[in-house]
């Protein structure tokens, strides 16, 4: 656990953390932002390069139209205002993986500004609670376009114990940087913000936001100040954290560390810190550059970027229904709970599958219920994600219709689901393999079973006739057991009432 044991609850209560997040998202264009080199991940080192992305003298950048459209679409999904004319700027710094000696980015006139994400602060979506009381708006300061740098390799090649190698395949890959306002007050809110951000970007389709492959990277700025104080404390920046969970842990650690330093009479140094997830601690790396250290100036090789009204309208028309709106609509259309809606909208593909299955089913609500009651638990037990489920949404819909029509019982459905998971096959296939089993609706057979139960349990019969009607459930249970779950429970109920009543 990252949290230091030395920070007392009392000390924590005195301070208020202030968190801002900078997220870099790699855009899914086929070619780079200023040249036609491929952006494919995992290509042999230095094979996707040309004079432009190698930064050779005289090479000139040509802006990728698709990168602009993707960045604009993402900014729109994040509720930003699009700036009609934005300016590319040079951010000057020296680093081995940056051959030009500068990165082309945007500075004082970014592509988009003034957006927001609404996050759920109830902390427990299972409660089904939603609405303004549990919602907090986190401002987005800006979304701008920039190019990625190359990568320094410290391992995985001959001589790596003495040398560092440079792979420039990533140099010039298009990125958007999404900068939040310092509106985030807790590590949990940071986690929730990142989760919602990732989900929104995924829905737009402009990035695969895959943290392992580096297509989503997050830096966190954090400071603490005495509660009620308006002025910000000195912040530190936590860099290179490779999962949302670690970001939460790093922030928990860093907040406590800062409180301890201040409580001990010390001062916070503005610096960049790295998080070690094994130790659960952050370590100071270098003092943080100020903006003037980068000597930003307008990029002389690129014209101002103009995304006029017409182009904006065109891009806006491709904006899909976003997760929050989709959840609201699905809850209304299918009568499902907030929790159901959250699970079913994890990805756009899954939500699409669910909706087409539910629309085709006799009772859409039953489809949603089966996902929650029968599918999720089995997936969890097997450690599978819903996308890896052997039973497809269409399969769930088929099974829901069979229960709806009374062809199979709930118990039979459970058994068939178990078989699906055992065999790794979809429900309709297993249903066929099992010879399309049907629950028994043959009254004479159930009557025989019931007579047997009555004969063997005179005491319960007496109780029932003496007025203890709840004993009926005992008889139903016994008959269901003898029928191996094949009997129709409603029918058994009726027969019990008839025979004993
Ligand atoms: Zn290139």
CSV table of C-alpha atoms and ligand atoms in Angstrom, one decimal:
chain,number,residue,atom,x,y,z
A,1,UNK,CA,0.0,0.0,0.0
A,2,UNK,CA,1.3,3.4,-0.9
A,3,UNK,CA,0.0,5.4,2.0
A,4,UNK,CA,2.5,6.1,4.6
A,5,UNK,CA,1.5,5.0,8.1
A,6,UNK,CA,3.1,8.1,9.7
A,7,UNK,CA,0.6,10.6,8.4
A,8,UNK,CA,-2.1,10.8,11.0
A,9,UNK,CA,-5.8,11.3,10.1
A,10,UNK,CA,-5.6,14.6,12.0
A,11,UNK,CA,-2.8,15.9,9.9
A,12,UNK,CA,-4.6,14.8,6.7
A,13,UNK,CA,-7.8,16.6,7.8
A,14,UNK,CA,-6.0,19.9,8.0
A,15,UNK,CA,-5.0,19.8,4.4
A,16,UNK,CA,-6.7,19.8,1.0
A,17,UNK,CA,-5.0,18.2,-2.0
A,18,UNK,CA,-5.2,19.9,-5.4
A,19,UNK,CA,-4.7,17.7,-8.4
A,20,UNK,CA,-4.5,18.4,-12.1
A,21,UNK,CA,-3.8,15.8,-14.8
A,22,UNK,CA,-2.1,16.0,-18.1
A,23,UNK,CA,-3.0,13.1,-20.4
A,24,UNK,CA,-1.3,12.3,-23.7
A,25,UNK,CA,-3.3,10.2,-26.1
A,26,UNK,CA,-1.9,8.8,-29.3
A,27,UNK,CA,-4.2,9.2,-32.3
A,28,UNK,CA,-5.0,6.2,-34.5
A,29,UNK,CA,-3.9,7.7,-37.8
A,30,UNK,CA,-2.2,5.4,-40.3
A,31,UNK,CA,0.7,7.9,-40.9
A,32,UNK,CA,2.6,10.3,-38.7
A,33,UNK,CA,1.5,13.9,-38.0
A,34,UNK,CA,4.0,15.7,-40.3
A,35,UNK,CA,5.2,13.0,-42.7
A,36,UNK,CA,3.8,9.8,-44.4
A,37,UNK,CA,5.8,7.3,-42.3
A,38,UNK,CA,3.7,4.5,-40.7
A,39,UNK,CA,2.6,4.8,-37.1
A,40,UNK,CA,2.5,1.0,-36.6
A,41,UNK,CA,3.4,-0.2,-33.1
A,42,UNK,CA,6.0,-2.9,-32.8
A,43,UNK,CA,7.9,-2.4,-36.1
A,44,UNK,CA,11.6,-3.1,-36.0
A,45,UNK,CA,13.5,-0.1,-34.6
A,46,UNK,CA,14.1,2.8,-36.9
A,47,UNK,CA,12.3,1.4,-39.9
A,48,UNK,CA,9.4,3.9,-39.9
A,49,UNK,CA,11.5,7.0,-40.4
A,50,UNK,CA,12.2,9.6,-43.0
A,51,UNK,CA,14.1,13.0,-43.2
A,52,UNK,CA,11.1,14.8,-41.6
A,53,UNK,CA,10.7,12.6,-38.5
A,54,UNK,CA,14.5,12.2,-38.2
A,55,UNK,CA,14.8,16.0,-38.0
A,56,UNK,CA,17.3,16.2,-40.9
A,57,UNK,CA,18.2,19.7,-42.0
A,58,UNK,CA,15.9,21.1,-44.7
A,59,UNK,CA,13.1,18.6,-44.3
A,60,UNK,CA,9.7,20.3,-44.0
A,61,UNK,CA,6.6,19.2,-42.1
A,62,UNK,CA,3.3,18.6,-43.9
A,63,UNK,CA,0.3,18.5,-41.5
A,64,UNK,CA,-1.8,15.3,-41.5
A,65,UNK,CA,-5.5,16.2,-42.1
A,66,UNK,CA,-6.8,13.1,-40.3
A,67,UNK,CA,-4.8,14.0,-37.1
A,68,UNK,CA,-6.6,17.4,-37.1
A,69,UNK,CA,-9.9,15.7,-37.5
A,70,UNK,CA,-9.3,13.2,-34.8
A,71,UNK,CA,-8.0,15.8,-32.3
A,72,UNK,CA,-11.0,18.0,-33.1
A,73,UNK,CA,-13.5,15.1,-32.6
A,74,UNK,CA,-11.9,14.2,-29.3
A,75,UNK,CA,-12.0,17.8,-28.1
A,76,UNK,CA,-15.7,18.0,-29.1
A,77,UNK,CA,-16.4,14.8,-27.1
A,78,UNK,CA,-14.7,16.5,-24.1
A,79,UNK,CA,-17.1,19.5,-24.5
A,80,UNK,CA,-14.4,21.9,-25.6
A,81,UNK,CA,-14.7,25.0,-27.7
A,82,UNK,CA,-12.8,24.7,-30.9
A,83,UNK,CA,-10.5,27.6,-31.8
A,84,UNK,CA,-10.9,28.3,-35.5
A,85,UNK,CA,-7.3,29.4,-35.9
A,86,UNK,CA,-4.7,27.7,-33.8
A,87,UNK,CA,-0.9,28.0,-34.0
A,88,UNK,CA,1.8,25.4,-33.9
A,89,UNK,CA,4.8,26.3,-31.7
A,90,UNK,CA,8.2,24.9,-31.1
A,91,UNK,CA,9.0,23.6,-27.7
A,92,UNK,CA,12.8,23.7,-27.5
A,93,UNK,CA,14.7,21.2,-25.4
A,94,UNK,CA,17.5,18.8,-25.9
A,95,UNK,CA,17.0,15.1,-25.4
A,96,UNK,CA,18.6,12.1,-27.2
A,97,UNK,CA,15.2,10.9,-28.5
A,98,UNK,CA,14.4,14.3,-30.0
A,99,UNK,CA,16.7,14.7,-33.0
A,100,UNK,CA,15.4,18.2,-34.1
A,101,UNK,CA,16.1,19.7,-30.7
A,102,UNK,CA,12.5,20.8,-30.5
A,103,UNK,CA,9.0,19.3,-30.4
A,104,UNK,CA,6.3,20.8,-32.6
A,105,UNK,CA,3.4,21.4,-30.2
A,106,UNK,CA,0.8,24.2,-29.5
A,107,UNK,CA,1.2,26.8,-26.9
A,108,UNK,CA,-0.7,30.0,-26.4
A,109,UNK,CA,-3.3,29.3,-29.2
A,110,UNK,CA,-4.2,25.6,-28.8
A,111,UNK,CA,-6.8,23.8,-30.9
A,112,UNK,CA,-9.4,23.6,-28.2
A,113,UNK,CA,-10.2,25.0,-24.7
A,114,UNK,CA,-12.8,25.2,-21.9
A,115,UNK,CA,-14.1,21.7,-21.9
A,116,UNK,CA,-15.2,19.4,-19.0
A,117,UNK,CA,-15.9,15.9,-17.9
A,118,UNK,CA,-18.6,15.1,-15.4
A,119,UNK,CA,-17.4,12.4,-12.9
A,120,UNK,CA,-19.4,10.2,-10.5
A,121,UNK,CA,-18.2,10.8,-7.0
A,122,UNK,CA,-20.6,8.4,-5.2
A,123,UNK,CA,-17.8,5.9,-5.2
A,124,UNK,CA,-20.2,3.0,-5.7
A,125,UNK,CA,-22.1,2.6,-8.9
A,126,UNK,CA,-23.7,-0.5,-7.5
A,127,UNK,CA,-25.9,1.7,-5.4
A,128,UNK,CA,-27.5,2.8,-8.6
A,129,UNK,CA,-27.2,6.3,-7.4
A,130,UNK,CA,-26.7,8.9,-10.0
A,131,UNK,CA,-27.6,12.5,-10.6
A,132,UNK,CA,-26.3,15.9,-9.7
A,133,UNK,CA,-25.6,15.1,-6.0
A,134,UNK,CA,-23.0,12.5,-6.9
A,135,UNK,CA,-21.7,14.3,-10.0
A,136,UNK,CA,-18.7,16.7,-10.1
A,137,UNK,CA,-17.6,18.7,-13.1
A,138,UNK,CA,-13.9,18.6,-13.8
A,139,UNK,CA,-12.8,21.4,-16.1
A,140,UNK,CA,-10.5,20.8,-19.1
A,141,UNK,CA,-8.2,23.7,-19.7
A,142,UNK,CA,-7.1,22.7,-23.2
A,143,UNK,CA,-6.7,20.0,-25.8
A,144,UNK,CA,-3.8,20.6,-28.2
A,145,UNK,CA,-2.1,18.7,-31.0
A,146,UNK,CA,1.6,17.8,-30.9
A,147,UNK,CA,4.1,15.2,-32.2
A,148,UNK,CA,5.6,12.5,-30.1
A,149,UNK,CA,9.3,12.0,-29.5
A,150,UNK,CA,11.3,8.8,-30.1
A,151,UNK,CA,12.1,6.3,-27.4
A,152,UNK,CA,15.3,5.5,-25.5
A,153,UNK,CA,15.9,1.8,-25.1
A,154,UNK,CA,17.9,0.7,-22.1
A,155,UNK,CA,17.4,-3.1,-22.4
A,156,UNK,CA,16.5,-5.9,-24.8
A,157,UNK,CA,19.4,-5.5,-27.3
A,158,UNK,CA,23.1,-6.6,-27.5
A,159,UNK,CA,25.3,-4.3,-25.5
A,160,UNK,CA,22.4,-2.9,-23.5
A,161,UNK,CA,24.4,-3.1,-20.3
A,162,UNK,CA,26.7,-0.4,-21.5
A,163,UNK,CA,24.7,1.5,-24.1
A,164,UNK,CA,21.4,3.1,-24.6
A,165,UNK,CA,19.8,2.8,-28.1
A,166,UNK,CA,17.4,5.2,-29.7
A,167,UNK,CA,14.3,4.1,-31.7
A,168,UNK,CA,12.8,6.9,-33.7
A,169,UNK,CA,9.7,5.0,-35.0
A,170,UNK,CA,7.6,6.9,-32.5
A,171,UNK,CA,9.1,10.3,-33.5
A,172,UNK,CA,6.3,12.3,-35.2
A,173,UNK,CA,3.4,10.1,-34.1
A,174,UNK,CA,0.4,12.4,-33.5
A,175,UNK,CA,-0.7,13.0,-29.9
A,176,UNK,CA,-3.3,15.2,-28.2
A,177,UNK,CA,-2.5,16.5,-24.8
A,178,UNK,CA,-5.5,16.9,-22.6
A,179,UNK,CA,-4.9,19.2,-19.6
A,180,UNK,CA,-7.4,19.3,-16.8
A,181,UNK,CA,-8.1,22.2,-14.4
A,182,UNK,CA,-6.8,21.7,-10.9
A,183,UNK,CA,-10.4,20.7,-9.9
A,184,UNK,CA,-9.6,17.2,-8.7
A,185,UNK,CA,-9.6,16.9,-5.0
A,186,UNK,CA,-8.8,13.3,-4.2
A,187,UNK,CA,-6.9,10.3,-5.7
A,188,UNK,CA,-10.3,8.6,-6.2
A,189,UNK,CA,-11.5,11.5,-8.2
A,190,UNK,CA,-8.4,11.3,-10.3
A,191,UNK,CA,-9.0,7.7,-11.0
A,192,UNK,CA,-12.7,8.3,-11.9
A,193,UNK,CA,-11.7,11.2,-14.2
A,194,UNK,CA,-9.2,9.0,-16.0
A,195,UNK,CA,-11.7,6.2,-16.3
A,196,UNK,CA,-14.3,8.5,-17.9
A,197,UNK,CA,-11.7,10.2,-20.1
A,198,UNK,CA,-10.5,6.9,-21.4
A,199,UNK,CA,-14.1,5.7,-22.0
A,200,UNK,CA,-15.0,8.9,-23.9
A,201,UNK,CA,-11.9,8.7,-26.1
A,202,UNK,CA,-12.5,5.0,-26.8
A,203,UNK,CA,-16.1,5.8,-27.9
A,204,UNK,CA,-14.8,8.4,-30.4
A,205,UNK,CA,-12.5,5.8,-31.9
A,206,UNK,CA,-9.6,8.3,-32.3
A,207,UNK,CA,-7.3,6.2,-30.1
A,208,UNK,CA,-7.1,2.7,-28.7
A,209,UNK,CA,-6.0,4.4,-25.4
A,210,UNK,CA,-3.8,1.3,-24.6
A,211,UNK,CA,-1.6,2.1,-21.6
A,212,UNK,CA,0.7,-0.9,-22.2
A,213,UNK,CA,1.6,0.3,-25.7
A,214,UNK,CA,1.9,3.9,-24.5
A,215,UNK,CA,-1.0,5.3,-26.4
A,216,UNK,CA,-2.3,6.8,-23.2
A,217,UNK,CA,0.1,8.4,-20.8
A,218,UNK,CA,-0.6,10.4,-17.7
A,219,UNK,CA,1.3,12.9,-15.6
A,220,UNK,CA,-0.2,14.2,-12.4
A,221,UNK,CA,0.4,17.6,-10.8
A,222,UNK,CA,-0.3,17.6,-7.1
A,223,UNK,CA,-0.1,20.0,-4.2
A,224,UNK,CA,-1.6,20.4,-0.8
A,225,UNK,CA,-2.8,23.6,1.0
A,226,UNK,CA,-4.4,24.2,4.4
A,227,UNK,CA,-8.2,23.7,4.1
A,228,UNK,CA,-9.9,27.0,3.3
A,229,UNK,CA,-6.7,28.5,1.9
A,230,UNK,CA,-7.2,30.0,-1.6
A,231,UNK,CA,-3.6,30.1,-2.7
A,232,UNK,CA,-2.2,26.9,-4.2
A,233,UNK,CA,0.7,25.1,-2.5
A,234,UNK,CA,3.9,24.2,-4.4
A,235,UNK,CA,3.2,21.4,-6.7
A,236,UNK,CA,5.2,18.4,-7.8
A,237,UNK,CA,4.6,16.4,-11.0
A,238,UNK,CA,4.4,12.6,-10.9
A,239,UNK,CA,5.5,11.2,-14.2
A,240,UNK,CA,5.6,7.9,-16.1
A,241,UNK,CA,2.9,6.0,-14.1
A,242,UNK,CA,1.6,3.2,-16.2
A,243,UNK,CA,-1.8,2.3,-14.8
A,244,UNK,CA,-4.8,4.2,-13.3
A,245,UNK,CA,-4.4,2.2,-10.1
A,246,UNK,CA,-0.8,3.2,-9.8
A,247,UNK,CA,-1.7,6.9,-10.4
A,248,UNK,CA,-4.1,6.7,-7.5
A,249,UNK,CA,-1.5,5.0,-5.3
A,250,UNK,CA,1.2,7.5,-6.4
A,251,UNK,CA,-1.1,10.4,-5.5
A,252,UNK,CA,-2.0,8.9,-2.1
A,253,UNK,CA,1.7,8.6,-1.3
A,254,UNK,CA,2.6,12.0,-2.6
A,255,UNK,CA,-0.2,13.8,-0.7
A,256,UNK,CA,0.9,12.2,2.5
A,257,UNK,CA,4.6,12.9,1.8
A,258,UNK,CA,3.8,16.6,1.2
A,259,UNK,CA,1.8,16.9,4.4
A,260,UNK,CA,4.6,15.3,6.4
A,261,UNK,CA,7.2,17.7,4.9
A,262,UNK,CA,5.0,20.7,5.7
A,263,UNK,CA,4.0,19.5,9.2
A,264,UNK,CA,7.7,18.9,9.9
A,265,UNK,CA,8.4,22.5,9.1
A,266,UNK,CA,9.9,21.8,5.7
A,267,UNK,CA,9.1,23.3,2.2
A,268,UNK,CA,7.9,21.5,-0.9
A,269,UNK,CA,10.3,21.7,-3.9
A,270,UNK,CA,8.8,22.1,-7.3
A,271,UNK,CA,10.1,19.0,-9.1
A,272,UNK,CA,9.3,16.0,-11.2
A,273,UNK,CA,9.0,12.8,-9.3
A,274,UNK,CA,8.9,9.2,-10.5
A,275,UNK,CA,6.6,6.6,-8.9
A,276,UNK,CA,8.1,3.2,-8.0
A,277,UNK,CA,5.1,0.8,-8.0
A,278,UNK,CA,7.0,-2.0,-6.2
A,279,UNK,CA,7.9,0.2,-3.2
A,280,UNK,CA,4.8,2.4,-3.5
A,281,UNK,CA,6.9,5.5,-3.3
A,282,UNK,CA,7.7,8.5,-5.4
A,283,UNK,CA,11.3,9.8,-5.9
A,284,UNK,CA,12.5,13.2,-6.9
A,285,UNK,CA,14.0,13.2,-10.5
A,286,UNK,CA,14.7,16.7,-11.6
A,287,UNK,CA,13.6,20.2,-10.8
A,288,UNK,CA,10.6,21.0,-13.0
A,289,UNK,CA,11.2,23.3,-16.0
A,290,UNK,CA,9.2,26.5,-16.2
A,291,UNK,CA,7.5,27.3,-19.5
A,292,UNK,CA,10.1,29.9,-20.3
A,293,UNK,CA,12.8,27.2,-20.1
A,294,UNK,CA,11.3,25.8,-23.3
A,295,UNK,CA,11.6,29.1,-25.2
A,296,UNK,CA,8.3,28.5,-27.1
A,297,UNK,CA,7.9,30.4,-30.4
A,298,UNK,CA,5.6,30.0,-33.4
A,299,UNK,CA,6.6,27.1,-35.7
A,300,UNK,CA,7.9,29.0,-38.9
A,301,UNK,CA,7.5,25.9,-41.1
A,302,UNK,CA,3.8,25.5,-40.6
A,303,UNK,CA,0.9,27.8,-41.5
A,304,UNK,CA,-1.7,28.6,-38.8
A,305,UNK,CA,-4.2,25.7,-38.6
A,306,UNK,CA,-7.7,26.8,-39.6
A,307,UNK,CA,-10.6,24.5,-38.7
A,308,UNK,CA,-13.5,26.7,-40.0
A,309,UNK,CA,-17.1,26.3,-39.2
A,310,UNK,CA,-17.9,24.1,-42.1
A,311,UNK,CA,-15.1,21.7,-41.3
A,312,UNK,CA,-16.1,21.7,-37.6
A,313,UNK,CA,-19.7,20.9,-38.5
A,314,UNK,CA,-18.5,18.0,-40.7
A,315,UNK,CA,-16.4,16.6,-37.8
A,316,UNK,CA,-19.2,17.1,-35.3
A,317,UNK,CA,-21.6,15.1,-37.5
A,318,UNK,CA,-19.3,12.1,-36.9
A,319,UNK,CA,-19.5,12.4,-33.1
A,320,UNK,CA,-21.1,9.2,-31.8
A,321,UNK,CA,-23.5,9.0,-28.8
A,322,UNK,CA,-21.2,9.2,-25.8
A,323,UNK,CA,-21.1,6.8,-22.9
A,324,UNK,CA,-23.0,9.0,-20.3
A,325,UNK,CA,-25.8,9.8,-22.7
A,326,UNK,CA,-26.0,6.2,-23.8
A,327,UNK,CA,-26.3,4.9,-20.3
A,328,UNK,CA,-29.1,7.4,-19.6
A,329,UNK,CA,-30.9,6.3,-22.7
A,330,UNK,CA,-30.4,2.6,-22.1
A,331,UNK,CA,-31.7,2.9,-18.6
A,332,UNK,CA,-34.9,4.5,-19.9
A,333,UNK,CA,-35.3,2.2,-22.9
A,334,UNK,CA,-34.7,-1.1,-21.3
A,335,UNK,CA,-35.6,-0.4,-17.7
A,336,UNK,CA,-32.1,-1.4,-16.5
A,337,UNK,CA,-30.3,-0.1,-13.4
A,338,UNK,CA,-27.4,2.3,-13.4
A,339,UNK,CA,-25.1,-0.6,-12.6
A,340,UNK,CA,-26.4,-2.7,-15.5
A,341,UNK,CA,-25.9,0.3,-17.8
A,342,UNK,CA,-22.3,0.8,-16.6
A,343,UNK,CA,-21.3,-2.8,-17.3
A,344,UNK,CA,-23.1,-2.8,-20.6
A,345,UNK,CA,-21.4,0.3,-21.9
A,346,UNK,CA,-17.8,-0.6,-21.1
A,347,UNK,CA,-17.1,-0.5,-24.8
A,348,UNK,CA,-19.1,0.8,-27.7
A,349,UNK,CA,-19.0,-2.6,-29.3
A,350,UNK,CA,-20.5,-4.3,-26.3
A,351,UNK,CA,-23.2,-1.7,-25.9
A,352,UNK,CA,-24.1,-2.2,-29.6
A,353,UNK,CA,-24.2,-6.0,-29.2
A,354,UNK,CA,-26.4,-5.7,-26.2
A,355,UNK,CA,-28.8,-3.3,-27.8
A,356,UNK,CA,-29.3,-5.3,-31.0
A,357,UNK,CA,-29.8,-8.5,-28.9
A,358,UNK,CA,-32.2,-6.7,-26.5
A,359,UNK,CA,-34.2,-5.2,-29.3
A,360,UNK,CA,-34.6,-8.7,-30.9
A,361,UNK,CA,-35.6,-10.3,-27.6
A,362,UNK,CA,-39.2,-10.6,-26.3
A,363,UNK,CA,-38.3,-9.0,-23.0
A,364,UNK,CA,-35.2,-6.6,-23.1
A,365,UNK,CA,-35.2,-6.2,-19.3
A,366,UNK,CA,-34.7,-10.0,-18.9
A,367,UNK,CA,-31.7,-9.9,-21.2
A,368,UNK,CA,-30.2,-7.2,-18.9
A,369,UNK,CA,-31.1,-9.2,-15.8
A,370,UNK,CA,-29.4,-12.3,-17.2
A,371,UNK,CA,-26.2,-10.4,-17.9
A,372,UNK,CA,-26.1,-9.3,-14.3
A,373,UNK,CA,-27.4,-12.4,-12.5
A,374,UNK,CA,-25.9,-15.2,-14.6
A,375,UNK,CA,-23.2,-13.9,-16.9
A,376,UNK,CA,-21.1,-11.5,-14.7
A,377,UNK,CA,-20.6,-13.9,-11.8
A,378,UNK,CA,-19.4,-16.7,-14.1
A,379,UNK,CA,-17.1,-14.3,-15.9
A,380,UNK,CA,-15.6,-13.1,-12.7
A,381,UNK,CA,-15.1,-16.6,-11.4
A,382,UNK,CA,-13.2,-17.4,-14.6
A,383,UNK,CA,-11.3,-14.1,-14.6
A,384,UNK,CA,-12.7,-13.2,-17.9
A,385,UNK,CA,-13.7,-9.8,-19.3
A,386,UNK,CA,-17.2,-9.4,-20.7
A,387,UNK,CA,-15.7,-9.2,-24.2
A,388,UNK,CA,-14.2,-12.7,-23.7
A,389,UNK,CA,-17.5,-14.3,-22.7
A,390,UNK,CA,-18.3,-17.6,-24.3
A,391,UNK,CA,-21.9,-16.6,-24.2
A,392,UNK,CA,-22.5,-13.7,-26.6
A,393,UNK,CA,-25.2,-11.0,-26.1
A,394,UNK,CA,-27.2,-12.8,-28.9
A,395,UNK,CA,-26.8,-16.0,-26.9
A,396,UNK,CA,-28.1,-14.3,-23.8
A,397,UNK,CA,-31.1,-13.0,-25.8
A,398,UNK,CA,-31.9,-16.5,-27.1
A,399,UNK,CA,-31.8,-17.9,-23.5
A,400,UNK,CA,-34.0,-15.1,-22.2
A,401,UNK,CA,-36.6,-15.9,-24.9
A,402,UNK,CA,-36.6,-19.6,-23.9
A,403,UNK,CA,-37.2,-18.7,-20.2
A,404,UNK,CA,-39.8,-16.1,-21.2
A,405,UNK,CA,-41.8,-18.6,-23.2
A,406,UNK,CA,-41.6,-21.2,-20.4
A,407,UNK,CA,-39.6,-23.6,-22.6
A,408,UNK,CA,-36.8,-23.9,-20.1
A,409,UNK,CA,-36.8,-23.2,-16.3
A,410,UNK,CA,-34.4,-20.8,-14.5
A,411,UNK,CA,-32.6,-23.8,-13.1
A,412,UNK,CA,-32.1,-25.3,-16.6
A,413,UNK,CA,-30.8,-22.0,-17.8
A,414,UNK,CA,-28.2,-22.0,-15.0
A,415,UNK,CA,-27.1,-25.5,-16.0
A,416,UNK,CA,-26.9,-24.6,-19.7
A,417,UNK,CA,-24.8,-21.5,-18.8
A,418,UNK,CA,-22.5,-23.7,-16.8
A,419,UNK,CA,-22.1,-26.0,-19.8
A,420,UNK,CA,-21.4,-23.0,-22.0
A,421,UNK,CA,-18.6,-21.9,-19.8
A,422,UNK,CA,-17.2,-25.5,-19.4
A,423,UNK,CA,-17.2,-26.0,-23.2
A,424,UNK,CA,-16.3,-22.5,-24.2
A,425,UNK,CA,-19.3,-22.4,-26.5
A,426,UNK,CA,-22.1,-20.0,-27.0
A,427,UNK,CA,-25.5,-20.7,-25.5
A,428,UNK,CA,-27.4,-21.7,-28.7
A,429,UNK,CA,-24.7,-24.2,-29.6
A,430,UNK,CA,-24.9,-25.9,-26.2
A,431,UNK,CA,-28.7,-25.8,-26.2
A,432,UNK,CA,-28.5,-27.7,-29.5
A,433,UNK,CA,-25.9,-30.1,-28.2
A,434,UNK,CA,-28.1,-30.9,-25.2
A,435,UNK,CA,-30.9,-31.8,-27.6
A,436,UNK,CA,-33.0,-28.7,-27.0
A,437,UNK,CA,-34.1,-29.7,-23.4
A,438,UNK,CA,-37.5,-28.6,-22.3
A,439,UNK,CA,-38.9,-28.3,-18.8
A,440,UNK,CA,-41.6,-30.8,-18.1
A,441,UNK,CA,-45.1,-29.5,-18.5
A,442,UNK,CA,-46.6,-33.0,-18.3
A,443,UNK,CA,-49.1,-32.7,-15.4
A,444,UNK,CA,-49.5,-36.4,-14.8
A,445,UNK,CA,-45.8,-36.9,-14.3
A,446,UNK,CA,-45.5,-34.0,-11.8
A,447,UNK,CA,-48.6,-35.3,-10.0
A,448,UNK,CA,-46.9,-38.6,-9.6
A,449,UNK,CA,-43.9,-36.9,-8.1
A,450,UNK,CA,-46.0,-34.8,-5.8
A,451,UNK,CA,-48.0,-37.8,-4.6
A,452,UNK,CA,-44.7,-39.5,-3.7
A,453,UNK,CA,-43.6,-36.4,-1.7
A,454,UNK,CA,-46.9,-36.2,0.1
A,455,UNK,CA,-46.8,-39.8,1.1
A,456,UNK,CA,-43.3,-39.5,2.5
A,457,UNK,CA,-43.9,-36.4,4.5
A,458,UNK,CA,-47.1,-36.7,6.5
A,459,UNK,CA,-45.8,-34.2,9.2
A,460,UNK,CA,-45.5,-31.4,6.6
A,461,UNK,CA,-48.9,-32.3,5.2
A,462,UNK,CA,-50.4,-31.9,8.6
A,463,UNK,CA,-48.7,-28.5,9.1
A,464,UNK,CA,-50.0,-27.3,5.8
A,465,UNK,CA,-53.5,-28.4,6.5
A,466,UNK,CA,-53.3,-26.7,10.0
A,467,UNK,CA,-52.8,-23.4,8.2
A,468,UNK,CA,-49.0,-23.1,7.8
A,469,UNK,CA,-49.2,-22.2,4.1
A,470,UNK,CA,-45.5,-21.5,3.8
A,471,UNK,CA,-44.8,-25.3,3.9
A,472,UNK,CA,-46.0,-25.3,0.3
A,473,UNK,CA,-42.5,-24.1,-0.7
A,474,UNK,CA,-41.1,-27.3,0.9
A,475,UNK,CA,-43.3,-29.5,-1.4
A,476,UNK,CA,-42.4,-27.4,-4.5
A,477,UNK,CA,-38.7,-27.7,-3.6
A,478,UNK,CA,-39.0,-31.5,-3.2
A,479,UNK,CA,-40.8,-31.9,-6.5
A,480,UNK,CA,-38.3,-29.7,-8.3
A,481,UNK,CA,-35.5,-31.8,-6.8
A,482,UNK,CA,-37.1,-35.1,-7.9
A,483,UNK,CA,-37.7,-33.7,-11.4
A,484,UNK,CA,-34.0,-32.6,-11.5
A,485,UNK,CA,-35.1,-29.1,-12.2
A,486,UNK,CA,-37.1,-30.1,-15.2
A,487,UNK,CA,-40.6,-29.3,-13.8
A,488,UNK,CA,-42.2,-25.9,-14.4
A,489,UNK,CA,-42.2,-24.3,-10.9
A,490,UNK,CA,-45.4,-22.4,-11.4
A,491,UNK,CA,-47.2,-25.5,-12.4
A,492,UNK,CA,-45.9,-27.3,-9.3
A,493,UNK,CA,-47.1,-24.5,-7.2
A,494,UNK,CA,-50.6,-24.8,-8.6
A,495,UNK,CA,-50.6,-28.5,-8.1
A,496,UNK,CA,-49.5,-28.3,-4.5
A,497,UNK,CA,-52.3,-25.9,-3.7
A,498,UNK,CA,-54.8,-28.1,-5.5
A,499,UNK,CA,-53.7,-31.4,-3.9
A,500,UNK,CA,-53.4,-30.2,-0.4
A,501,UNK,CA,-55.9,-27.4,-0.3
B,1,LIG,ZN1,8.8,10.3,-41.3
